[in-house]
Amino acid sequence: MTIRLGDVAPDFEQDSSEGKIHFYEFLGEDWGILFSHPADYTPVCTTELGYTAKLKDEFAKRGVKAIALSVDDVESHQGWIQDINETQDTTVNFPIIADKDRKVSELYGFIHPNASETLTVRSLVIIDPNKKVRLIITYPASTGRNFNEILRVIDSLQLTDNYKVATPANWQEGEDVVIVPSIKDEAELKERFPKGYTAVKPYLRLTPQPNKD
Ligand code: BEZ
């Protein structure tokens, strides 16, 4: 199955390094990051999972739960977690799904047969509290993901879900944002953006991030 932005994220039950996971119960009302990696005991994946563990407080601040996945089994995950903890100077604090039968990988399209017939690719899906898919990325096996970018996307999604704004290229928390083009009425603009705005072009209007003092 192929999932696309806006789809409802498929629910599932599967084994993991922390026991059986019922995905929707695991997520609860939080945001979720489900990310696949090609295999346990591989160098890039070791750094990715270690870095993700170190972001625990950043995820908690944003109400996000992380969960990893590969087609290795629980025993393999548990042994590898010890290596990650040792080499990355952290404690893995999220489950790794043991998708031996590829049930979840197939639901989420994490196997790309032309890349590998058997291994999951390096994909990541952001799921919102309504269980909607909000971001899908897939990286080559040779390139580790930038998890700071994932936090940046979550900040953008959480902001733009609540205000009629979008975030420009390379935006970082606290920087100016753009007003969505559909708002044209001056009274509405004043009400929604009391700090004012700069119209660089009629369609490109910058305003201070609305939820910052
Ligand atoms: C890695 O995680 O290091 C890796 C996995 C598959 C292919 C190449 C690198």
mmCIF file of C-alpha atoms and ligand atoms in Angstrom:
data_model
loop_
_atom_site.group_PDB
_atom_site.id
_atom_site.type_symbol
_atom_site.label_atom_id
_atom_site.label_comp_id
_atom_site.label_asym_id
_atom_site.label_seq_id
_atom_site.Cartn_x
_atom_site.Cartn_y
_atom_site.Cartn_z
ATOM 1 C CA MET A 1 0.000 0.000 0.000
ATOM 2 C CA THR A 2 1.140 3.535 -0.659
ATOM 3 C CA ILE A 3 0.358 6.167 1.897
ATOM 4 C CA ARG A 4 0.045 9.814 0.981
ATOM 5 C CA LEU A 5 -0.215 13.099 2.828
ATOM 6 C CA GLY A 6 -3.630 13.495 4.422
ATOM 7 C CA ASP A 7 -4.318 9.753 4.566
ATOM 8 C CA VAL A 8 -5.341 8.177 7.834
ATOM 9 C CA ALA A 9 -2.248 6.394 9.180
ATOM 10 C CA PRO A 10 -2.933 2.653 9.205
ATOM 11 C CA ASP A 11 -3.350 1.100 12.644
ATOM 12 C CA PHE A 12 -1.563 -2.172 13.467
ATOM 13 C CA GLU A 13 -0.441 -4.553 16.165
ATOM 14 C CA GLN A 14 3.129 -5.795 16.053
ATOM 15 C CA ASP A 15 5.923 -7.036 18.325
ATOM 16 C CA SER A 16 8.576 -4.580 19.412
ATOM 17 C CA SER A 17 11.594 -4.249 21.665
ATOM 18 C CA GLU A 18 9.140 -3.132 24.390
ATOM 19 C CA GLY A 19 6.510 -5.844 23.854
ATOM 20 C CA LYS A 20 3.409 -5.906 21.697
ATOM 21 C CA ILE A 21 2.482 -2.501 20.271
ATOM 22 C CA HIS A 22 -1.055 -1.511 19.375
ATOM 23 C CA PHE A 23 -0.135 1.547 17.344
ATOM 24 C CA TYR A 24 -3.143 3.781 18.028
ATOM 25 C CA GLU A 25 -3.011 2.972 21.739
ATOM 26 C CA PHE A 26 0.705 3.734 21.739
ATOM 27 C CA LEU A 27 0.080 7.121 20.093
ATOM 28 C CA GLY A 28 -2.879 8.090 22.261
ATOM 29 C CA GLU A 29 -3.578 11.799 21.695
ATOM 30 C CA ASP A 30 0.039 12.600 20.793
ATOM 31 C CA TRP A 31 1.811 13.268 17.535
ATOM 32 C CA GLY A 32 3.825 10.340 16.233
ATOM 33 C CA ILE A 33 7.027 9.747 14.313
ATOM 34 C CA LEU A 34 7.225 6.292 12.765
ATOM 35 C CA PHE A 35 10.578 5.689 11.092
ATOM 36 C CA SER A 36 12.040 2.689 9.344
ATOM 37 C CA HIS A 37 15.703 1.769 8.956
ATOM 38 C CA PRO A 38 17.319 -0.823 6.701
ATOM 39 C CA ALA A 39 18.747 -3.130 9.351
ATOM 40 C CA ASP A 40 19.982 -3.495 12.928
ATOM 41 C CA TYR A 41 23.723 -3.417 13.636
ATOM 42 C CA THR A 42 24.428 -0.945 10.833
ATOM 43 C CA PRO A 43 26.458 2.216 11.423
ATOM 44 C CA VAL A 44 24.215 5.005 10.123
ATOM 45 C CA CYS A 45 21.117 3.552 11.813
ATOM 46 C CA THR A 46 23.039 3.290 15.079
ATOM 47 C CA THR A 47 23.711 7.034 15.018
ATOM 48 C CA GLU A 48 20.129 7.840 13.982
ATOM 49 C CA LEU A 49 18.536 5.906 16.810
ATOM 50 C CA GLY A 50 21.040 7.270 19.312
ATOM 51 C CA TYR A 51 20.325 10.842 18.232
ATOM 52 C CA THR A 52 16.573 10.247 18.397
ATOM 53 C CA ALA A 53 16.923 8.979 21.969
ATOM 54 C CA LYS A 54 18.760 12.196 22.879
ATOM 55 C CA LEU A 55 15.831 14.258 21.569
ATOM 56 C CA LYS A 56 13.505 12.805 24.231
ATOM 57 C CA ASP A 57 12.886 16.157 25.951
ATOM 58 C CA GLU A 58 12.375 17.955 22.616
ATOM 59 C CA PHE A 59 9.780 15.362 21.592
ATOM 60 C CA ALA A 60 8.076 15.547 25.001
ATOM 61 C CA LYS A 61 7.849 19.363 24.759
ATOM 62 C CA ARG A 62 5.971 18.993 21.482
ATOM 63 C CA GLY A 63 3.799 16.034 22.532
ATOM 64 C CA VAL A 64 5.495 13.628 20.120
ATOM 65 C CA LYS A 65 6.131 9.893 20.470
ATOM 66 C CA ALA A 66 8.838 8.217 18.387
ATOM 67 C CA ILE A 67 8.804 4.607 17.240
ATOM 68 C CA ALA A 68 11.336 2.894 14.961
ATOM 69 C CA LEU A 69 10.972 -0.158 12.730
ATOM 70 C CA SER A 70 12.966 -2.703 10.806
ATOM 71 C CA VAL A 71 12.398 -6.253 9.634
ATOM 72 C CA ASP A 72 14.787 -7.637 12.275
ATOM 73 C CA ASP A 73 13.409 -9.590 15.225
ATOM 74 C CA VAL A 74 12.955 -8.573 18.854
ATOM 75 C CA GLU A 75 16.093 -10.372 20.026
ATOM 76 C CA SER A 76 18.176 -8.558 17.415
ATOM 77 C CA HIS A 77 16.658 -5.194 18.414
ATOM 78 C CA GLN A 78 17.365 -5.817 22.083
ATOM 79 C CA GLY A 79 21.001 -6.710 21.471
ATOM 80 C CA TRP A 80 21.495 -3.741 19.163
ATOM 81 C CA ILE A 81 19.900 -1.329 21.653
ATOM 82 C CA GLN A 82 22.719 -2.191 24.076
ATOM 83 C CA ASP A 83 25.230 -1.235 21.381
ATOM 84 C CA ILE A 84 23.386 2.019 20.650
ATOM 85 C CA ASN A 85 23.318 2.926 24.335
ATOM 86 C CA GLU A 86 27.014 2.155 24.704
ATOM 87 C CA THR A 87 28.312 3.814 21.543
ATOM 88 C CA GLN A 88 25.987 6.824 21.366
ATOM 89 C CA ASP A 89 26.128 7.577 25.095
ATOM 90 C CA THR A 90 22.377 7.489 25.554
ATOM 91 C CA THR A 91 19.478 5.225 26.512
ATOM 92 C CA VAL A 92 17.066 4.214 23.785
ATOM 93 C CA ASN A 93 13.738 5.339 25.200
ATOM 94 C CA PHE A 94 11.307 4.353 22.434
ATOM 95 C CA PRO A 95 10.231 1.000 20.972
ATOM 96 C CA ILE A 96 11.653 -0.553 17.819
ATOM 97 C CA ILE A 97 9.040 -2.566 15.929
ATOM 98 C CA ALA A 98 10.150 -6.061 14.936
ATOM 99 C CA ASP A 99 8.462 -6.300 11.554
ATOM 100 C CA LYS A 100 9.655 -9.799 10.660
ATOM 101 C CA ASP A 101 6.570 -10.544 8.596
ATOM 102 C CA ARG A 102 6.694 -7.037 6.986
ATOM 103 C CA LYS A 103 3.102 -6.382 7.943
ATOM 104 C CA VAL A 104 3.715 -2.756 8.946
ATOM 105 C CA SER A 105 6.313 -2.161 6.224
ATOM 106 C CA GLU A 106 3.789 -3.128 3.598
ATOM 107 C CA LEU A 107 1.032 -1.029 5.156
ATOM 108 C CA TYR A 108 3.290 2.034 5.087
ATOM 109 C CA GLY A 109 5.206 1.338 1.874
ATOM 110 C CA PHE A 110 8.566 0.998 3.631
ATOM 111 C CA ILE A 111 9.818 -1.690 1.234
ATOM 112 C CA HIS A 112 10.938 -0.289 -2.124
ATOM 113 C CA PRO A 113 11.688 -3.418 -4.163
ATOM 114 C CA ASN A 114 13.985 -1.643 -6.609
ATOM 115 C CA ALA A 115 16.132 -0.453 -3.703
ATOM 116 C CA SER A 116 15.980 -3.754 -1.784
ATOM 117 C CA GLU A 117 13.665 -6.736 -2.078
ATOM 118 C CA THR A 118 13.925 -7.527 1.610
ATOM 119 C CA LEU A 119 15.052 -4.514 3.645
ATOM 120 C CA THR A 120 13.050 -1.480 4.661
ATOM 121 C CA VAL A 121 14.174 1.870 3.281
ATOM 122 C CA ARG A 122 15.075 4.856 5.447
ATOM 123 C CA SER A 123 11.599 6.419 5.653
ATOM 124 C CA LEU A 124 9.870 8.601 8.219
ATOM 125 C CA VAL A 125 6.226 9.498 8.664
ATOM 126 C CA ILE A 126 4.813 12.229 10.914
ATOM 127 C CA ILE A 127 1.296 11.494 12.174
ATOM 128 C CA ASP A 128 -0.873 14.100 13.874
ATOM 129 C CA PRO A 129 -3.239 13.554 16.836
ATOM 130 C CA ASN A 130 -6.116 12.922 14.378
ATOM 131 C CA LYS A 131 -4.011 10.044 12.960
ATOM 132 C CA LYS A 132 -3.507 11.885 9.688
ATOM 133 C CA VAL A 133 -0.218 11.524 7.797
ATOM 134 C CA ARG A 134 1.447 14.957 7.668
ATOM 135 C CA LEU A 135 4.972 14.267 6.358
ATOM 136 C CA ILE A 136 6.584 11.396 4.465
ATOM 137 C CA ILE A 137 10.299 11.352 3.685
ATOM 138 C CA THR A 138 12.540 8.634 2.303
ATOM 139 C CA TYR A 139 16.316 8.887 2.362
ATOM 140 C CA PRO A 140 18.917 6.690 0.701
ATOM 141 C CA ALA A 141 20.473 4.011 2.913
ATOM 142 C CA SER A 142 23.799 5.847 2.760
ATOM 143 C CA THR A 143 22.433 9.124 4.188
ATOM 144 C CA GLY A 144 21.369 9.518 7.806
ATOM 145 C CA ARG A 145 18.333 11.682 8.415
ATOM 146 C CA ASN A 146 18.452 15.129 10.019
ATOM 147 C CA PHE A 147 16.240 14.779 13.088
ATOM 148 C CA ASN A 148 16.520 18.498 13.846
ATOM 149 C CA GLU A 149 14.682 18.993 10.557
ATOM 150 C CA ILE A 150 11.944 16.676 11.820
ATOM 151 C CA LEU A 151 11.542 18.859 14.915
ATOM 152 C CA ARG A 152 11.426 21.923 12.665
ATOM 153 C CA VAL A 153 8.620 20.383 10.575
ATOM 154 C CA ILE A 154 6.668 19.516 13.723
ATOM 155 C CA ASP A 155 7.060 23.113 14.948
ATOM 156 C CA SER A 156 5.807 24.332 11.582
ATOM 157 C CA LEU A 157 2.842 21.927 11.542
ATOM 158 C CA GLN A 158 1.831 22.764 15.099
ATOM 159 C CA LEU A 159 2.044 26.493 14.360
ATOM 160 C CA THR A 160 0.285 26.451 10.990
ATOM 161 C CA ASP A 161 -2.510 24.214 12.308
ATOM 162 C CA ASN A 162 -3.416 27.018 14.714
ATOM 163 C CA TYR A 163 -2.787 30.204 12.754
ATOM 164 C CA LYS A 164 -3.433 31.240 9.161
ATOM 165 C CA VAL A 165 0.253 31.243 8.324
ATOM 166 C CA ALA A 166 2.847 29.133 6.547
ATOM 167 C CA THR A 167 6.576 28.920 7.223
ATOM 168 C CA PRO A 168 9.093 30.053 4.587
ATOM 169 C CA ALA A 169 12.274 28.360 3.393
ATOM 170 C CA ASN A 170 14.661 27.394 6.181
ATOM 171 C CA TRP A 171 12.316 28.893 8.784
ATOM 172 C CA GLN A 172 13.273 28.345 12.389
ATOM 173 C CA GLU A 173 11.114 28.741 15.482
ATOM 174 C CA GLY A 174 10.796 32.452 16.362
ATOM 175 C CA GLU A 175 11.397 33.805 12.856
ATOM 176 C CA ASP A 176 8.865 35.651 10.711
ATOM 177 C CA VAL A 177 6.234 33.601 8.901
ATOM 178 C CA VAL A 178 4.079 34.255 5.833
ATOM 179 C CA ILE A 179 0.357 34.989 5.863
ATOM 180 C CA VAL A 180 -1.681 32.536 3.800
ATOM 181 C CA PRO A 181 -2.742 34.126 0.494
ATOM 182 C CA SER A 182 -6.469 33.433 1.053
ATOM 183 C CA ILE A 183 -6.731 36.162 3.700
ATOM 184 C CA LYS A 184 -7.290 39.430 1.902
ATOM 185 C CA ASP A 185 -9.729 41.359 4.073
ATOM 186 C CA GLU A 186 -7.953 44.220 5.900
ATOM 187 C CA ALA A 187 -10.111 43.920 9.035
ATOM 188 C CA GLU A 188 -9.386 40.197 9.275
ATOM 189 C CA LEU A 189 -5.668 40.800 8.725
ATOM 190 C CA LYS A 190 -5.670 43.331 11.555
ATOM 191 C CA GLU A 191 -7.522 41.018 13.873
ATOM 192 C CA ARG A 192 -5.415 37.946 13.125
ATOM 193 C CA PHE A 193 -2.067 39.712 12.957
ATOM 194 C CA PRO A 194 -2.123 42.547 15.499
ATOM 195 C CA LYS A 195 1.669 42.917 15.264
ATOM 196 C CA GLY A 196 1.223 43.991 11.648
ATOM 197 C CA TYR A 197 2.770 42.657 8.478
ATOM 198 C CA THR A 198 5.052 43.630 5.616
ATOM 199 C CA ALA A 199 3.741 43.117 2.102
ATOM 200 C CA VAL A 200 6.827 42.428 -0.039
ATOM 201 C CA LYS A 201 4.368 41.522 -2.821
ATOM 202 C CA PRO A 202 0.591 41.226 -2.505
ATOM 203 C CA TYR A 203 1.027 37.440 -2.228
ATOM 204 C CA LEU A 204 4.155 37.552 -0.016
ATOM 205 C CA ARG A 205 3.315 39.054 3.348
ATOM 206 C CA LEU A 206 5.604 38.555 6.332
ATOM 207 C CA THR A 207 4.465 38.782 9.932
ATOM 208 C CA PRO A 208 6.103 38.004 13.272
ATOM 209 C CA GLN A 209 5.410 34.460 14.486
ATOM 210 C CA PRO A 210 1.935 34.927 16.012
ATOM 211 C CA ASN A 211 2.379 32.737 19.103
ATOM 212 C CA LYS A 212 5.585 34.488 20.282
ATOM 213 C CA ASP A 213 5.799 37.616 22.484
HETATM 214 C C1 BEZ B 1 23.632 1.999 7.810
HETATM 215 O O1 BEZ B 1 22.673 2.218 8.541
HETATM 216 O O2 BEZ B 1 24.747 2.281 8.151
HETATM 217 C C2 BEZ B 1 23.441 1.424 6.450
HETATM 218 C C3 BEZ B 1 22.385 0.567 6.215
HETATM 219 C C4 BEZ B 1 22.244 0.017 4.953
HETATM 220 C C5 BEZ B 1 23.143 0.350 3.957
HETATM 221 C C6 BEZ B 1 24.178 1.233 4.202
HETATM 222 C C7 BEZ B 1 24.326 1.766 5.465
#
